[in-house]
Amino acid sequence: MGLGRLSDEVFEAVLFDMDGTLVDSTPAVMRAWTTWMHEFGLTPEQMGRHHGMPSAQVVRALLAEDRHVEAIRRIDELELADVHDIVVLPGAAEALEALRAAKSAIATSCTVPLAQARIAAAGLQPPSVLVTVDDVAHGKPAPDPFLEAARRLGVDPTRCLVVEDAPKGLEAAHAAGCATLAVVTTTRREDLDADAVVGDLSEVEFIPGADGIRVRLRAAAASAA
C-alpha cells in the first residue's frame, strides 16, 4: 500500500502525536493504568475505548464526579513515577531531524511534566513547538491540540500533515482539517481511518523544500507495498 494522495501533497508543517508515534511508552503506560484501574475498580474493556485521550478526560468518562480529583491526581502520580524503558520508535528520530529546519510540532494528550519526562527518558530531540493537554481547552478527539500547534507554527491547519497512532487522535486531526498519516504501532491497521497507513516512521521520509514538505515511502517499504 502506498501513500495515496499524500504523495502528491506539499505540506507547510508536520504535526506529530507523541506516545505510540514517536516514542514507545506502552509498557510504562500499561503498568500505570493497570495499577490505577485496579485501585478504582475498572476493567480493561472499559479502559480500551479511550486510547489516545488525555488522562483527565478518561477519568471523567469512567468515574463519578466526586472521584475525579482523587483519580486524576493518582494517575498523574503513577505515570510521572514510571518513565522506565521508554524508547524512541523506529524512524522517529530521523523524521524529526529531517524536519529540524522546517515547521514541525508535537501535539500530545500528555500533561507538560509527563511529556517532558517521556521525551527525556527516550532521549528524543523534540521540535521547538510542544502542545500538551495543558495548553488547550479540550484534548483529543477534539481538534484543539492540532489547531493550537498550527497556530503556533503560523500555518493553516489544512496545510498540515498529522502523524498519529490512535483513532481518537486521527479523529482530532480530521476535525482540524489536517491530512493524516497513521502508524500501526498500537492499533490494528483496519481501525485506523487515515489518508495513508504505514508500519512505522522508518517506512517514510520527510523531504523539506523551498515550496514545503513532501512525504515519500522509503525504497524498502515501496518494494514491499
mmCIF file with all atom_site columns, C-alpha atoms in Angstrom:
data_model
loop_
_atom_site.group_PDB
_atom_site.id
_atom_site.type_symbol
_atom_site.label_atom_id
_atom_site.label_alt_id
_atom_site.label_comp_id
_atom_site.label_asym_id
_atom_site.label_entity_id
_atom_site.label_seq_id
_atom_site.pdbx_PDB_ins_code
_atom_site.Cartn_x
_atom_site.Cartn_y
_atom_site.Cartn_z
_atom_site.occupancy
_atom_site.B_iso_or_equiv
_atom_site.pdbx_formal_charge
_atom_site.auth_seq_id
_atom_site.auth_comp_id
_atom_site.auth_asym_id
_atom_site.auth_atom_id
_atom_site.pdbx_PDB_model_num
ATOM 1   C CA . MET A 1 1   ? 0.000   0.000  0.000  1.00 0.00 ? 1   MET A CA 1
ATOM 2   C CA . GLY A 1 2   ? 1.389   3.385  -0.988 1.00 0.00 ? 2   GLY A CA 1
ATOM 3   C CA . LEU A 1 3   ? 0.776   6.837  0.396  1.00 0.00 ? 3   LEU A CA 1
ATOM 4   C CA . GLY A 1 4   ? -2.131  7.656  -1.907 1.00 0.00 ? 4   GLY A CA 1
ATOM 5   C CA . ARG A 1 5   ? -2.918  11.339 -2.198 1.00 0.00 ? 5   ARG A CA 1
ATOM 6   C CA . LEU A 1 6   ? -0.228  12.219 0.339  1.00 0.00 ? 6   LEU A CA 1
ATOM 7   C CA . SER A 1 7   ? 2.381   11.536 -2.351 1.00 0.00 ? 7   SER A CA 1
ATOM 8   C CA . ASP A 1 8   ? 1.013   14.450 -4.370 1.00 0.00 ? 8   ASP A CA 1
ATOM 9   C CA . GLU A 1 9   ? 0.679   16.916 -1.490 1.00 0.00 ? 9   GLU A CA 1
ATOM 10  C CA . VAL A 1 10  ? 3.093   19.605 -0.324 1.00 0.00 ? 10  VAL A CA 1
ATOM 11  C CA . PHE A 1 11  ? 2.654   20.457 3.359  1.00 0.00 ? 11  PHE A CA 1
ATOM 12  C CA . GLU A 1 12  ? 3.623   23.530 5.305  1.00 0.00 ? 12  GLU A CA 1
ATOM 13  C CA . ALA A 1 13  ? 4.073   21.631 8.578  1.00 0.00 ? 13  ALA A CA 1
ATOM 14  C CA . VAL A 1 14  ? 4.063   18.149 10.105 1.00 0.00 ? 14  VAL A CA 1
ATOM 15  C CA . LEU A 1 15  ? 2.364   17.643 13.470 1.00 0.00 ? 15  LEU A CA 1
ATOM 16  C CA . PHE A 1 16  ? 3.330   14.524 15.410 1.00 0.00 ? 16  PHE A CA 1
ATOM 17  C CA . ASP A 1 17  ? 1.500   12.732 18.160 1.00 0.00 ? 17  ASP A CA 1
ATOM 18  C CA . MET A 1 18  ? 3.985   11.525 20.802 1.00 0.00 ? 18  MET A CA 1
ATOM 19  C CA . ASP A 1 19  ? 3.108   8.239  22.565 1.00 0.00 ? 19  ASP A CA 1
ATOM 20  C CA . GLY A 1 20  ? 2.887   5.411  20.056 1.00 0.00 ? 20  GLY A CA 1
ATOM 21  C CA . THR A 1 21  ? 4.063   7.632  17.211 1.00 0.00 ? 21  THR A CA 1
ATOM 22  C CA . LEU A 1 22  ? 7.459   8.977  18.269 1.00 0.00 ? 22  LEU A CA 1
ATOM 23  C CA . VAL A 1 23  ? 8.113   7.042  21.476 1.00 0.00 ? 23  VAL A CA 1
ATOM 24  C CA . ASP A 1 24  ? 7.097   3.621  22.733 1.00 0.00 ? 24  ASP A CA 1
ATOM 25  C CA . SER A 1 25  ? 5.730   4.176  26.218 1.00 0.00 ? 25  SER A CA 1
ATOM 26  C CA . THR A 1 26  ? 3.353   1.204  26.127 1.00 0.00 ? 26  THR A CA 1
ATOM 27  C CA . PRO A 1 27  ? 4.917   -0.845 28.971 1.00 0.00 ? 27  PRO A CA 1
ATOM 28  C CA . ALA A 1 28  ? 5.022   2.194  31.278 1.00 0.00 ? 28  ALA A CA 1
ATOM 29  C CA . VAL A 1 29  ? 1.504   3.246  30.306 1.00 0.00 ? 29  VAL A CA 1
ATOM 30  C CA . MET A 1 30  ? 0.180   -0.269 30.905 1.00 0.00 ? 30  MET A CA 1
ATOM 31  C CA . ARG A 1 31  ? 1.817   -0.510 34.323 1.00 0.00 ? 31  ARG A CA 1
ATOM 32  C CA . ALA A 1 32  ? 0.454   2.849  35.453 1.00 0.00 ? 32  ALA A CA 1
ATOM 33  C CA . TRP A 1 33  ? -3.072  2.375  34.126 1.00 0.00 ? 33  TRP A CA 1
ATOM 34  C CA . THR A 1 34  ? -3.314  -1.256 35.295 1.00 0.00 ? 34  THR A CA 1
ATOM 35  C CA . THR A 1 35  ? -2.490  -0.152 38.832 1.00 0.00 ? 35  THR A CA 1
ATOM 36  C CA . TRP A 1 36  ? -4.955  2.732  38.571 1.00 0.00 ? 36  TRP A CA 1
ATOM 37  C CA . MET A 1 37  ? -7.652  0.507  37.076 1.00 0.00 ? 37  MET A CA 1
ATOM 38  C CA . HIS A 1 38  ? -7.434  -1.982 39.929 1.00 0.00 ? 38  HIS A CA 1
ATOM 39  C CA . GLU A 1 39  ? -7.421  0.759  42.547 1.00 0.00 ? 39  GLU A CA 1
ATOM 40  C CA . PHE A 1 40  ? -10.589 2.307  41.121 1.00 0.00 ? 40  PHE A CA 1
ATOM 41  C CA . GLY A 1 41  ? -12.426 -0.911 40.290 1.00 0.00 ? 41  GLY A CA 1
ATOM 42  C CA . LEU A 1 42  ? -12.450 -0.749 36.485 1.00 0.00 ? 42  LEU A CA 1
ATOM 43  C CA . THR A 1 43  ? -11.962 -3.362 33.768 1.00 0.00 ? 43  THR A CA 1
ATOM 44  C CA . PRO A 1 44  ? -9.655  -3.461 30.714 1.00 0.00 ? 44  PRO A CA 1
ATOM 45  C CA . GLU A 1 45  ? -12.732 -3.408 28.474 1.00 0.00 ? 45  GLU A CA 1
ATOM 46  C CA . GLN A 1 46  ? -13.828 -0.094 29.973 1.00 0.00 ? 46  GLN A CA 1
ATOM 47  C CA . MET A 1 47  ? -10.338 1.343  29.545 1.00 0.00 ? 47  MET A CA 1
ATOM 48  C CA . GLY A 1 48  ? -9.755  0.247  25.967 1.00 0.00 ? 48  GLY A CA 1
ATOM 49  C CA . ARG A 1 49  ? -12.331 2.541  24.393 1.00 0.00 ? 49  ARG A CA 1
ATOM 50  C CA . HIS A 1 50  ? -10.411 5.653  25.431 1.00 0.00 ? 50  HIS A CA 1
ATOM 51  C CA . HIS A 1 51  ? -6.967  5.088  23.898 1.00 0.00 ? 51  HIS A CA 1
ATOM 52  C CA . GLY A 1 52  ? -5.409  8.351  22.757 1.00 0.00 ? 52  GLY A CA 1
ATOM 53  C CA . MET A 1 53  ? -7.427  10.632 25.029 1.00 0.00 ? 53  MET A CA 1
ATOM 54  C CA . PRO A 1 54  ? -5.961  12.787 27.842 1.00 0.00 ? 54  PRO A CA 1
ATOM 55  C CA . SER A 1 55  ? -5.954  11.015 31.196 1.00 0.00 ? 55  SER A CA 1
ATOM 56  C CA . ALA A 1 56  ? -8.263  13.573 32.821 1.00 0.00 ? 56  ALA A CA 1
ATOM 57  C CA . GLN A 1 57  ? -10.864 13.021 30.083 1.00 0.00 ? 57  GLN A CA 1
ATOM 58  C CA . VAL A 1 58  ? -10.596 9.252  30.548 1.00 0.00 ? 58  VAL A CA 1
ATOM 59  C CA . VAL A 1 59  ? -11.184 9.674  34.280 1.00 0.00 ? 59  VAL A CA 1
ATOM 60  C CA . ARG A 1 60  ? -14.212 11.901 33.706 1.00 0.00 ? 60  ARG A CA 1
ATOM 61  C CA . ALA A 1 61  ? -15.664 9.430  31.233 1.00 0.00 ? 61  ALA A CA 1
ATOM 62  C CA . LEU A 1 62  ? -15.317 6.465  33.583 1.00 0.00 ? 62  LEU A CA 1
ATOM 63  C CA . LEU A 1 63  ? -15.884 7.680  37.126 1.00 0.00 ? 63  LEU A CA 1
ATOM 64  C CA . ALA A 1 64  ? -18.463 9.638  39.086 1.00 0.00 ? 64  ALA A CA 1
ATOM 65  C CA . GLU A 1 65  ? -17.745 13.329 39.516 1.00 0.00 ? 65  GLU A CA 1
ATOM 66  C CA . ASP A 1 66  ? -16.982 13.058 43.228 1.00 0.00 ? 66  ASP A CA 1
ATOM 67  C CA . ARG A 1 67  ? -13.986 10.836 42.412 1.00 0.00 ? 67  ARG A CA 1
ATOM 68  C CA . HIS A 1 68  ? -12.467 12.944 39.626 1.00 0.00 ? 68  HIS A CA 1
ATOM 69  C CA . VAL A 1 69  ? -9.962  14.994 41.637 1.00 0.00 ? 69  VAL A CA 1
ATOM 70  C CA . GLU A 1 70  ? -8.577  11.986 43.514 1.00 0.00 ? 70  GLU A CA 1
ATOM 71  C CA . ALA A 1 71  ? -8.438  9.792  40.406 1.00 0.00 ? 71  ALA A CA 1
ATOM 72  C CA . ILE A 1 72  ? -6.744  12.401 38.190 1.00 0.00 ? 72  ILE A CA 1
ATOM 73  C CA . ARG A 1 73  ? -4.162  13.117 40.883 1.00 0.00 ? 73  ARG A CA 1
ATOM 74  C CA . ARG A 1 74  ? -3.462  9.399  41.235 1.00 0.00 ? 74  ARG A CA 1
ATOM 75  C CA . ILE A 1 75  ? -2.960  8.631  37.535 1.00 0.00 ? 75  ILE A CA 1
ATOM 76  C CA . ASP A 1 76  ? -0.725  11.674 37.203 1.00 0.00 ? 76  ASP A CA 1
ATOM 77  C CA . GLU A 1 77  ? 1.382   10.366 40.100 1.00 0.00 ? 77  GLU A CA 1
ATOM 78  C CA . LEU A 1 78  ? 1.603   6.862  38.661 1.00 0.00 ? 78  LEU A CA 1
ATOM 79  C CA . GLU A 1 79  ? 2.575   7.990  35.161 1.00 0.00 ? 79  GLU A CA 1
ATOM 80  C CA . LEU A 1 80  ? 5.196   10.505 36.302 1.00 0.00 ? 80  LEU A CA 1
ATOM 81  C CA . ALA A 1 81  ? 6.738   7.911  38.616 1.00 0.00 ? 81  ALA A CA 1
ATOM 82  C CA . ASP A 1 82  ? 7.214   5.392  35.792 1.00 0.00 ? 82  ASP A CA 1
ATOM 83  C CA . VAL A 1 83  ? 9.182   6.515  32.753 1.00 0.00 ? 83  VAL A CA 1
ATOM 84  C CA . HIS A 1 84  ? 11.307  3.372  32.629 1.00 0.00 ? 84  HIS A CA 1
ATOM 85  C CA . ASP A 1 85  ? 12.000  1.555  29.333 1.00 0.00 ? 85  ASP A CA 1
ATOM 86  C CA . ILE A 1 86  ? 10.550  4.328  27.182 1.00 0.00 ? 86  ILE A CA 1
ATOM 87  C CA . VAL A 1 87  ? 12.308  4.256  23.811 1.00 0.00 ? 87  VAL A CA 1
ATOM 88  C CA . VAL A 1 88  ? 12.250  6.111  20.514 1.00 0.00 ? 88  VAL A CA 1
ATOM 89  C CA . LEU A 1 89  ? 10.234  4.275  17.863 1.00 0.00 ? 89  LEU A CA 1
ATOM 90  C CA . PRO A 1 90  ? 11.850  3.328  14.528 1.00 0.00 ? 90  PRO A CA 1
ATOM 91  C CA . GLY A 1 91  ? 12.273  6.271  12.187 1.00 0.00 ? 91  GLY A CA 1
ATOM 92  C CA . ALA A 1 92  ? 11.105  8.873  14.704 1.00 0.00 ? 92  ALA A CA 1
ATOM 93  C CA . ALA A 1 93  ? 14.458  10.497 15.428 1.00 0.00 ? 93  ALA A CA 1
ATOM 94  C CA . GLU A 1 94  ? 15.260  10.591 11.715 1.00 0.00 ? 94  GLU A CA 1
ATOM 95  C CA . ALA A 1 95  ? 11.899  12.168 10.913 1.00 0.00 ? 95  ALA A CA 1
ATOM 96  C CA . LEU A 1 96  ? 12.357  14.940 13.472 1.00 0.00 ? 96  LEU A CA 1
ATOM 97  C CA . GLU A 1 97  ? 15.919  15.560 12.318 1.00 0.00 ? 97  GLU A CA 1
ATOM 98  C CA . ALA A 1 98  ? 14.837  15.797 8.668  1.00 0.00 ? 98  ALA A CA 1
ATOM 99  C CA . LEU A 1 99  ? 12.338  18.478 9.690  1.00 0.00 ? 99  LEU A CA 1
ATOM 100 C CA . ARG A 1 100 ? 14.654  20.370 12.037 1.00 0.00 ? 100 ARG A CA 1
ATOM 101 C CA . ALA A 1 101 ? 14.839  23.404 9.741  1.00 0.00 ? 101 ALA A CA 1
ATOM 102 C CA . ALA A 1 102 ? 11.206  23.076 8.633  1.00 0.00 ? 102 ALA A CA 1
ATOM 103 C CA . LYS A 1 103 ? 7.959   23.526 10.555 1.00 0.00 ? 103 LYS A CA 1
ATOM 104 C CA . SER A 1 104 ? 7.003   20.685 12.848 1.00 0.00 ? 104 SER A CA 1
ATOM 105 C CA . ALA A 1 105 ? 5.450   20.189 16.265 1.00 0.00 ? 105 ALA A CA 1
ATOM 106 C CA . ILE A 1 106 ? 4.412   17.590 18.807 1.00 0.00 ? 106 ILE A CA 1
ATOM 107 C CA . ALA A 1 107 ? 0.755   17.611 19.891 1.00 0.00 ? 107 ALA A CA 1
ATOM 108 C CA . THR A 1 108 ? 0.188   15.173 22.735 1.00 0.00 ? 108 THR A CA 1
ATOM 109 C CA . SER A 1 109 ? -2.528  14.169 25.186 1.00 0.00 ? 109 SER A CA 1
ATOM 110 C CA . CYS A 1 110 ? 0.074   14.213 27.986 1.00 0.00 ? 110 CYS A CA 1
ATOM 111 C CA . THR A 1 111 ? 0.483   16.992 30.518 1.00 0.00 ? 111 THR A CA 1
ATOM 112 C CA . VAL A 1 112 ? 3.576   19.189 30.225 1.00 0.00 ? 112 VAL A CA 1
ATOM 113 C CA . PRO A 1 113 ? 5.520   17.383 33.002 1.00 0.00 ? 113 PRO A CA 1
ATOM 114 C CA . LEU A 1 114 ? 4.706   13.927 31.622 1.00 0.00 ? 114 LEU A CA 1
ATOM 115 C CA . ALA A 1 115 ? 5.512   14.851 28.030 1.00 0.00 ? 115 ALA A CA 1
ATOM 116 C CA . GLN A 1 116 ? 8.851   16.340 29.062 1.00 0.00 ? 116 GLN A CA 1
ATOM 117 C CA . ALA A 1 117 ? 9.652   13.308 31.232 1.00 0.00 ? 117 ALA A CA 1
ATOM 118 C CA . ARG A 1 118 ? 8.931   10.815 28.462 1.00 0.00 ? 118 ARG A CA 1
ATOM 119 C CA . ILE A 1 119 ? 10.821  12.816 25.834 1.00 0.00 ? 119 ILE A CA 1
ATOM 120 C CA . ALA A 1 120 ? 13.838  13.000 28.153 1.00 0.00 ? 120 ALA A CA 1
ATOM 121 C CA . ALA A 1 121 ? 13.611  9.311  29.078 1.00 0.00 ? 121 ALA A CA 1
ATOM 122 C CA . ALA A 1 122 ? 13.611  8.331  25.406 1.00 0.00 ? 122 ALA A CA 1
ATOM 123 C CA . GLY A 1 123 ? 16.478  10.687 24.583 1.00 0.00 ? 123 GLY A CA 1
ATOM 124 C CA . LEU A 1 124 ? 14.450  12.300 21.826 1.00 0.00 ? 124 LEU A CA 1
ATOM 125 C CA . GLN A 1 125 ? 15.332  15.735 20.461 1.00 0.00 ? 125 GLN A CA 1
ATOM 126 C CA . PRO A 1 126 ? 11.898  17.345 20.086 1.00 0.00 ? 126 PRO A CA 1
ATOM 127 C CA . PRO A 1 127 ? 10.893  20.240 17.836 1.00 0.00 ? 127 PRO A CA 1
ATOM 128 C CA . SER A 1 128 ? 10.588  23.665 19.442 1.00 0.00 ? 128 SER A CA 1
ATOM 129 C CA . VAL A 1 129 ? 6.776   23.576 19.451 1.00 0.00 ? 129 VAL A CA 1
ATOM 130 C CA . LEU A 1 130 ? 5.243   21.216 22.011 1.00 0.00 ? 130 LEU A CA 1
ATOM 131 C CA . VAL A 1 131 ? 1.480   21.351 22.586 1.00 0.00 ? 131 VAL A CA 1
ATOM 132 C CA . THR A 1 132 ? 0.109   19.382 25.546 1.00 0.00 ? 132 THR A CA 1
ATOM 133 C CA . VAL A 1 133 ? -3.297  18.927 27.101 1.00 0.00 ? 133 VAL A CA 1
ATOM 134 C CA . ASP A 1 134 ? -2.371  21.757 29.466 1.00 0.00 ? 134 ASP A CA 1
ATOM 135 C CA . ASP A 1 135 ? -2.364  24.175 26.528 1.00 0.00 ? 135 ASP A CA 1
ATOM 136 C CA . VAL A 1 136 ? -5.883  23.597 25.215 1.00 0.00 ? 136 VAL A CA 1
ATOM 137 C CA . ALA A 1 137 ? -9.471  23.762 26.407 1.00 0.00 ? 137 ALA A CA 1
ATOM 138 C CA . HIS A 1 138 ? -10.294 20.320 25.018 1.00 0.00 ? 138 HIS A CA 1
ATOM 139 C CA . GLY A 1 139 ? -7.962  17.398 24.309 1.00 0.00 ? 139 GLY A CA 1
ATOM 140 C CA . LYS A 1 140 ? -8.236  14.766 21.596 1.00 0.00 ? 140 LYS A CA 1
ATOM 141 C CA . PRO A 1 141 ? -10.585 13.750 19.984 1.00 0.00 ? 141 PRO A CA 1
ATOM 142 C CA . ALA A 1 142 ? -11.372 17.488 19.843 1.00 0.00 ? 142 ALA A CA 1
ATOM 143 C CA . PRO A 1 143 ? -9.252  19.299 17.213 1.00 0.00 ? 143 PRO A CA 1
ATOM 144 C CA . ASP A 1 144 ? -7.799  21.787 19.723 1.00 0.00 ? 144 ASP A CA 1
ATOM 145 C CA . PRO A 1 145 ? -4.270  20.293 20.059 1.00 0.00 ? 145 PRO A CA 1
ATOM 146 C CA . PHE A 1 146 ? -3.646  20.303 16.325 1.00 0.00 ? 146 PHE A CA 1
ATOM 147 C CA . LEU A 1 147 ? -5.270  23.690 15.822 1.00 0.00 ? 147 LEU A CA 1
ATOM 148 C CA . GLU A 1 148 ? -3.047  25.129 18.550 1.00 0.00 ? 148 GLU A CA 1
ATOM 149 C CA . ALA A 1 149 ? 0.084   23.547 17.061 1.00 0.00 ? 149 ALA A CA 1
ATOM 150 C CA . ALA A 1 150 ? -0.755  25.002 13.646 1.00 0.00 ? 150 ALA A CA 1
ATOM 151 C CA . ARG A 1 151 ? -1.433  28.395 15.221 1.00 0.00 ? 151 ARG A CA 1
ATOM 152 C CA . ARG A 1 152 ? 1.940   28.420 16.969 1.00 0.00 ? 152 ARG A CA 1
ATOM 153 C CA . LEU A 1 153 ? 3.674   27.497 13.732 1.00 0.00 ? 153 LEU A CA 1
ATOM 154 C CA . GLY A 1 154 ? 1.758   30.187 11.842 1.00 0.00 ? 154 GLY A CA 1
ATOM 155 C CA . VAL A 1 155 ? 0.245   27.817 9.287  1.00 0.00 ? 155 VAL A CA 1
ATOM 156 C CA . ASP A 1 156 ? -3.242  26.908 8.106  1.00 0.00 ? 156 ASP A CA 1
ATOM 157 C CA . PRO A 1 157 ? -4.294  23.553 9.639  1.00 0.00 ? 157 PRO A CA 1
ATOM 158 C CA . THR A 1 158 ? -5.443  22.372 6.212  1.00 0.00 ? 158 THR A CA 1
ATOM 159 C CA . ARG A 1 159 ? -1.814  22.614 5.080  1.00 0.00 ? 159 ARG A CA 1
ATOM 160 C CA . CYS A 1 160 ? -0.601  20.346 7.884  1.00 0.00 ? 160 CYS A CA 1
ATOM 161 C CA . LEU A 1 161 ? 0.079   16.608 7.923  1.00 0.00 ? 161 LEU A CA 1
ATOM 162 C CA . VAL A 1 162 ? -0.711  14.870 11.220 1.00 0.00 ? 162 VAL A CA 1
ATOM 163 C CA . VAL A 1 163 ? 1.098   11.654 12.141 1.00 0.00 ? 163 VAL A CA 1
ATOM 164 C CA . GLU A 1 164 ? -0.861  9.546  14.649 1.00 0.00 ? 164 GLU A CA 1
ATOM 165 C CA . ASP A 1 165 ? -1.246  6.025  16.014 1.00 0.00 ? 165 ASP A CA 1
ATOM 166 C CA . ALA A 1 166 ? -4.635  6.272  17.747 1.00 0.00 ? 166 ALA A CA 1
ATOM 167 C CA . PRO A 1 167 ? -8.189  6.504  16.378 1.00 0.00 ? 167 PRO A CA 1
ATOM 168 C CA . LYS A 1 168 ? -9.034  9.338  18.787 1.00 0.00 ? 168 LYS A CA 1
ATOM 169 C CA . GLY A 1 169 ? -6.018  11.295 17.575 1.00 0.00 ? 169 GLY A CA 1
ATOM 170 C CA . LEU A 1 170 ? -6.969  10.736 13.950 1.00 0.00 ? 170 LEU A CA 1
ATOM 171 C CA . GLU A 1 171 ? -10.481 11.912 14.760 1.00 0.00 ? 171 GLU A CA 1
ATOM 172 C CA . ALA A 1 172 ? -8.970  15.105 16.176 1.00 0.00 ? 172 ALA A CA 1
ATOM 173 C CA . ALA A 1 173 ? -6.826  15.589 13.076 1.00 0.00 ? 173 ALA A CA 1
ATOM 174 C CA . HIS A 1 174 ? -9.788  15.161 10.733 1.00 0.00 ? 174 HIS A CA 1
ATOM 175 C CA . ALA A 1 175 ? -11.786 17.654 12.778 1.00 0.00 ? 175 ALA A CA 1
ATOM 176 C CA . ALA A 1 176 ? -8.921  20.143 12.460 1.00 0.00 ? 176 ALA A CA 1
ATOM 177 C CA . GLY A 1 177 ? -8.914  19.736 8.671  1.00 0.00 ? 177 GLY A CA 1
ATOM 178 C CA . CYS A 1 178 ? -5.457  18.135 8.527  1.00 0.00 ? 178 CYS A CA 1
ATOM 179 C CA . ALA A 1 179 ? -4.209  15.379 6.255  1.00 0.00 ? 179 ALA A CA 1
ATOM 180 C CA . THR A 1 180 ? -3.373  12.193 8.150  1.00 0.00 ? 180 THR A CA 1
ATOM 181 C CA . LEU A 1 181 ? -0.672  9.539  8.181  1.00 0.00 ? 181 LEU A CA 1
ATOM 182 C CA . ALA A 1 182 ? -1.181  6.670  10.634 1.00 0.00 ? 182 ALA A CA 1
ATOM 183 C CA . VAL A 1 183 ? 1.413   4.270  12.051 1.00 0.00 ? 183 VAL A CA 1
ATOM 184 C CA . VAL A 1 184 ? 0.495   0.733  13.074 1.00 0.00 ? 184 VAL A CA 1
ATOM 185 C CA . THR A 1 185 ? 2.229   0.655  16.437 1.00 0.00 ? 185 THR A CA 1
ATOM 186 C CA . THR A 1 186 ? -0.622  0.395  18.949 1.00 0.00 ? 186 THR A CA 1
ATOM 187 C CA . THR A 1 187 ? -3.755  -0.086 16.832 1.00 0.00 ? 187 THR A CA 1
ATOM 188 C CA . ARG A 1 188 ? -4.795  -2.523 14.123 1.00 0.00 ? 188 ARG A CA 1
ATOM 189 C CA . ARG A 1 189 ? -4.462  -1.214 10.581 1.00 0.00 ? 189 ARG A CA 1
ATOM 190 C CA . GLU A 1 190 ? -8.165  -1.747 9.884  1.00 0.00 ? 190 GLU A CA 1
ATOM 191 C CA . ASP A 1 191 ? -9.074  0.519  12.812 1.00 0.00 ? 191 ASP A CA 1
ATOM 192 C CA . LEU A 1 192 ? -7.038  3.471  11.546 1.00 0.00 ? 192 LEU A CA 1
ATOM 193 C CA . ASP A 1 193 ? -9.035  5.934  9.452  1.00 0.00 ? 193 ASP A CA 1
ATOM 194 C CA . ALA A 1 194 ? -6.231  7.878  7.761  1.00 0.00 ? 194 ALA A CA 1
ATOM 195 C CA . ASP A 1 195 ? -5.225  9.104  4.315  1.00 0.00 ? 195 ASP A CA 1
ATOM 196 C CA . ALA A 1 196 ? -2.352  6.606  4.432  1.00 0.00 ? 196 ALA A CA 1
ATOM 197 C CA . VAL A 1 197 ? -1.149  3.948  6.866  1.00 0.00 ? 197 VAL A CA 1
ATOM 198 C CA . VAL A 1 198 ? 2.398   2.646  7.376  1.00 0.00 ? 198 VAL A CA 1
ATOM 199 C CA . GLY A 1 199 ? 4.013   0.287  9.860  1.00 0.00 ? 199 GLY A CA 1
ATOM 200 C CA . ASP A 1 200 ? 6.113   2.979  11.496 1.00 0.00 ? 200 ASP A CA 1
ATOM 201 C CA . LEU A 1 201 ? 8.082   6.100  10.602 1.00 0.00 ? 201 LEU A CA 1
ATOM 202 C CA . SER A 1 202 ? 11.053  4.101  9.310  1.00 0.00 ? 202 SER A CA 1
ATOM 203 C CA . GLU A 1 203 ? 8.957   3.410  6.203  1.00 0.00 ? 203 GLU A CA 1
ATOM 204 C CA . VAL A 1 204 ? 8.680   7.070  5.173  1.00 0.00 ? 204 VAL A CA 1
ATOM 205 C CA . GLU A 1 205 ? 10.914  10.064 4.686  1.00 0.00 ? 205 GLU A CA 1
ATOM 206 C CA . PHE A 1 206 ? 10.081  13.734 5.006  1.00 0.00 ? 206 PHE A CA 1
ATOM 207 C CA . ILE A 1 207 ? 11.660  15.973 2.396  1.00 0.00 ? 207 ILE A CA 1
ATOM 208 C CA . PRO A 1 208 ? 11.620  19.718 3.081  1.00 0.00 ? 208 PRO A CA 1
ATOM 209 C CA . GLY A 1 209 ? 11.981  22.028 0.105  1.00 0.00 ? 209 GLY A CA 1
ATOM 210 C CA . ALA A 1 210 ? 11.543  25.641 -0.865 1.00 0.00 ? 210 ALA A CA 1
ATOM 211 C CA . ASP A 1 211 ? 7.845   25.068 -1.562 1.00 0.00 ? 211 ASP A CA 1
ATOM 212 C CA . GLY A 1 212 ? 7.102   22.947 1.522  1.00 0.00 ? 212 GLY A CA 1
ATOM 213 C CA . ILE A 1 213 ? 7.399   19.413 2.868  1.00 0.00 ? 213 ILE A CA 1
ATOM 214 C CA . ARG A 1 214 ? 6.849   16.236 0.886  1.00 0.00 ? 214 ARG A CA 1
ATOM 215 C CA . VAL A 1 215 ? 6.465   12.720 2.277  1.00 0.00 ? 215 VAL A CA 1
ATOM 216 C CA . ARG A 1 216 ? 7.674   9.637  0.427  1.00 0.00 ? 216 ARG A CA 1
ATOM 217 C CA . LEU A 1 217 ? 7.803   5.908  1.056  1.00 0.00 ? 217 LEU A CA 1
ATOM 218 C CA . ARG A 1 218 ? 11.355  4.677  1.536  1.00 0.00 ? 218 ARG A CA 1
ATOM 219 C CA . ALA A 1 219 ? 12.576  2.261  -1.128 1.00 0.00 ? 219 ALA A CA 1
ATOM 220 C CA . ALA A 1 220 ? 12.259  -0.885 1.011  1.00 0.00 ? 220 ALA A CA 1
ATOM 221 C CA . ALA A 1 221 ? 8.712   -0.012 2.057  1.00 0.00 ? 221 ALA A CA 1
ATOM 222 C CA . ALA A 1 222 ? 7.752   0.859  -1.517 1.00 0.00 ? 222 ALA A CA 1
ATOM 223 C CA . SER A 1 223 ? 9.069   -2.510 -2.733 1.00 0.00 ? 223 SER A CA 1
ATOM 224 C CA . ALA A 1 224 ? 7.111   -4.345 -0.040 1.00 0.00 ? 224 ALA A CA 1
ATOM 225 C CA . ALA A 1 225 ? 3.965   -2.425 -0.954 1.00 0.00 ? 225 ALA A CA 1
#
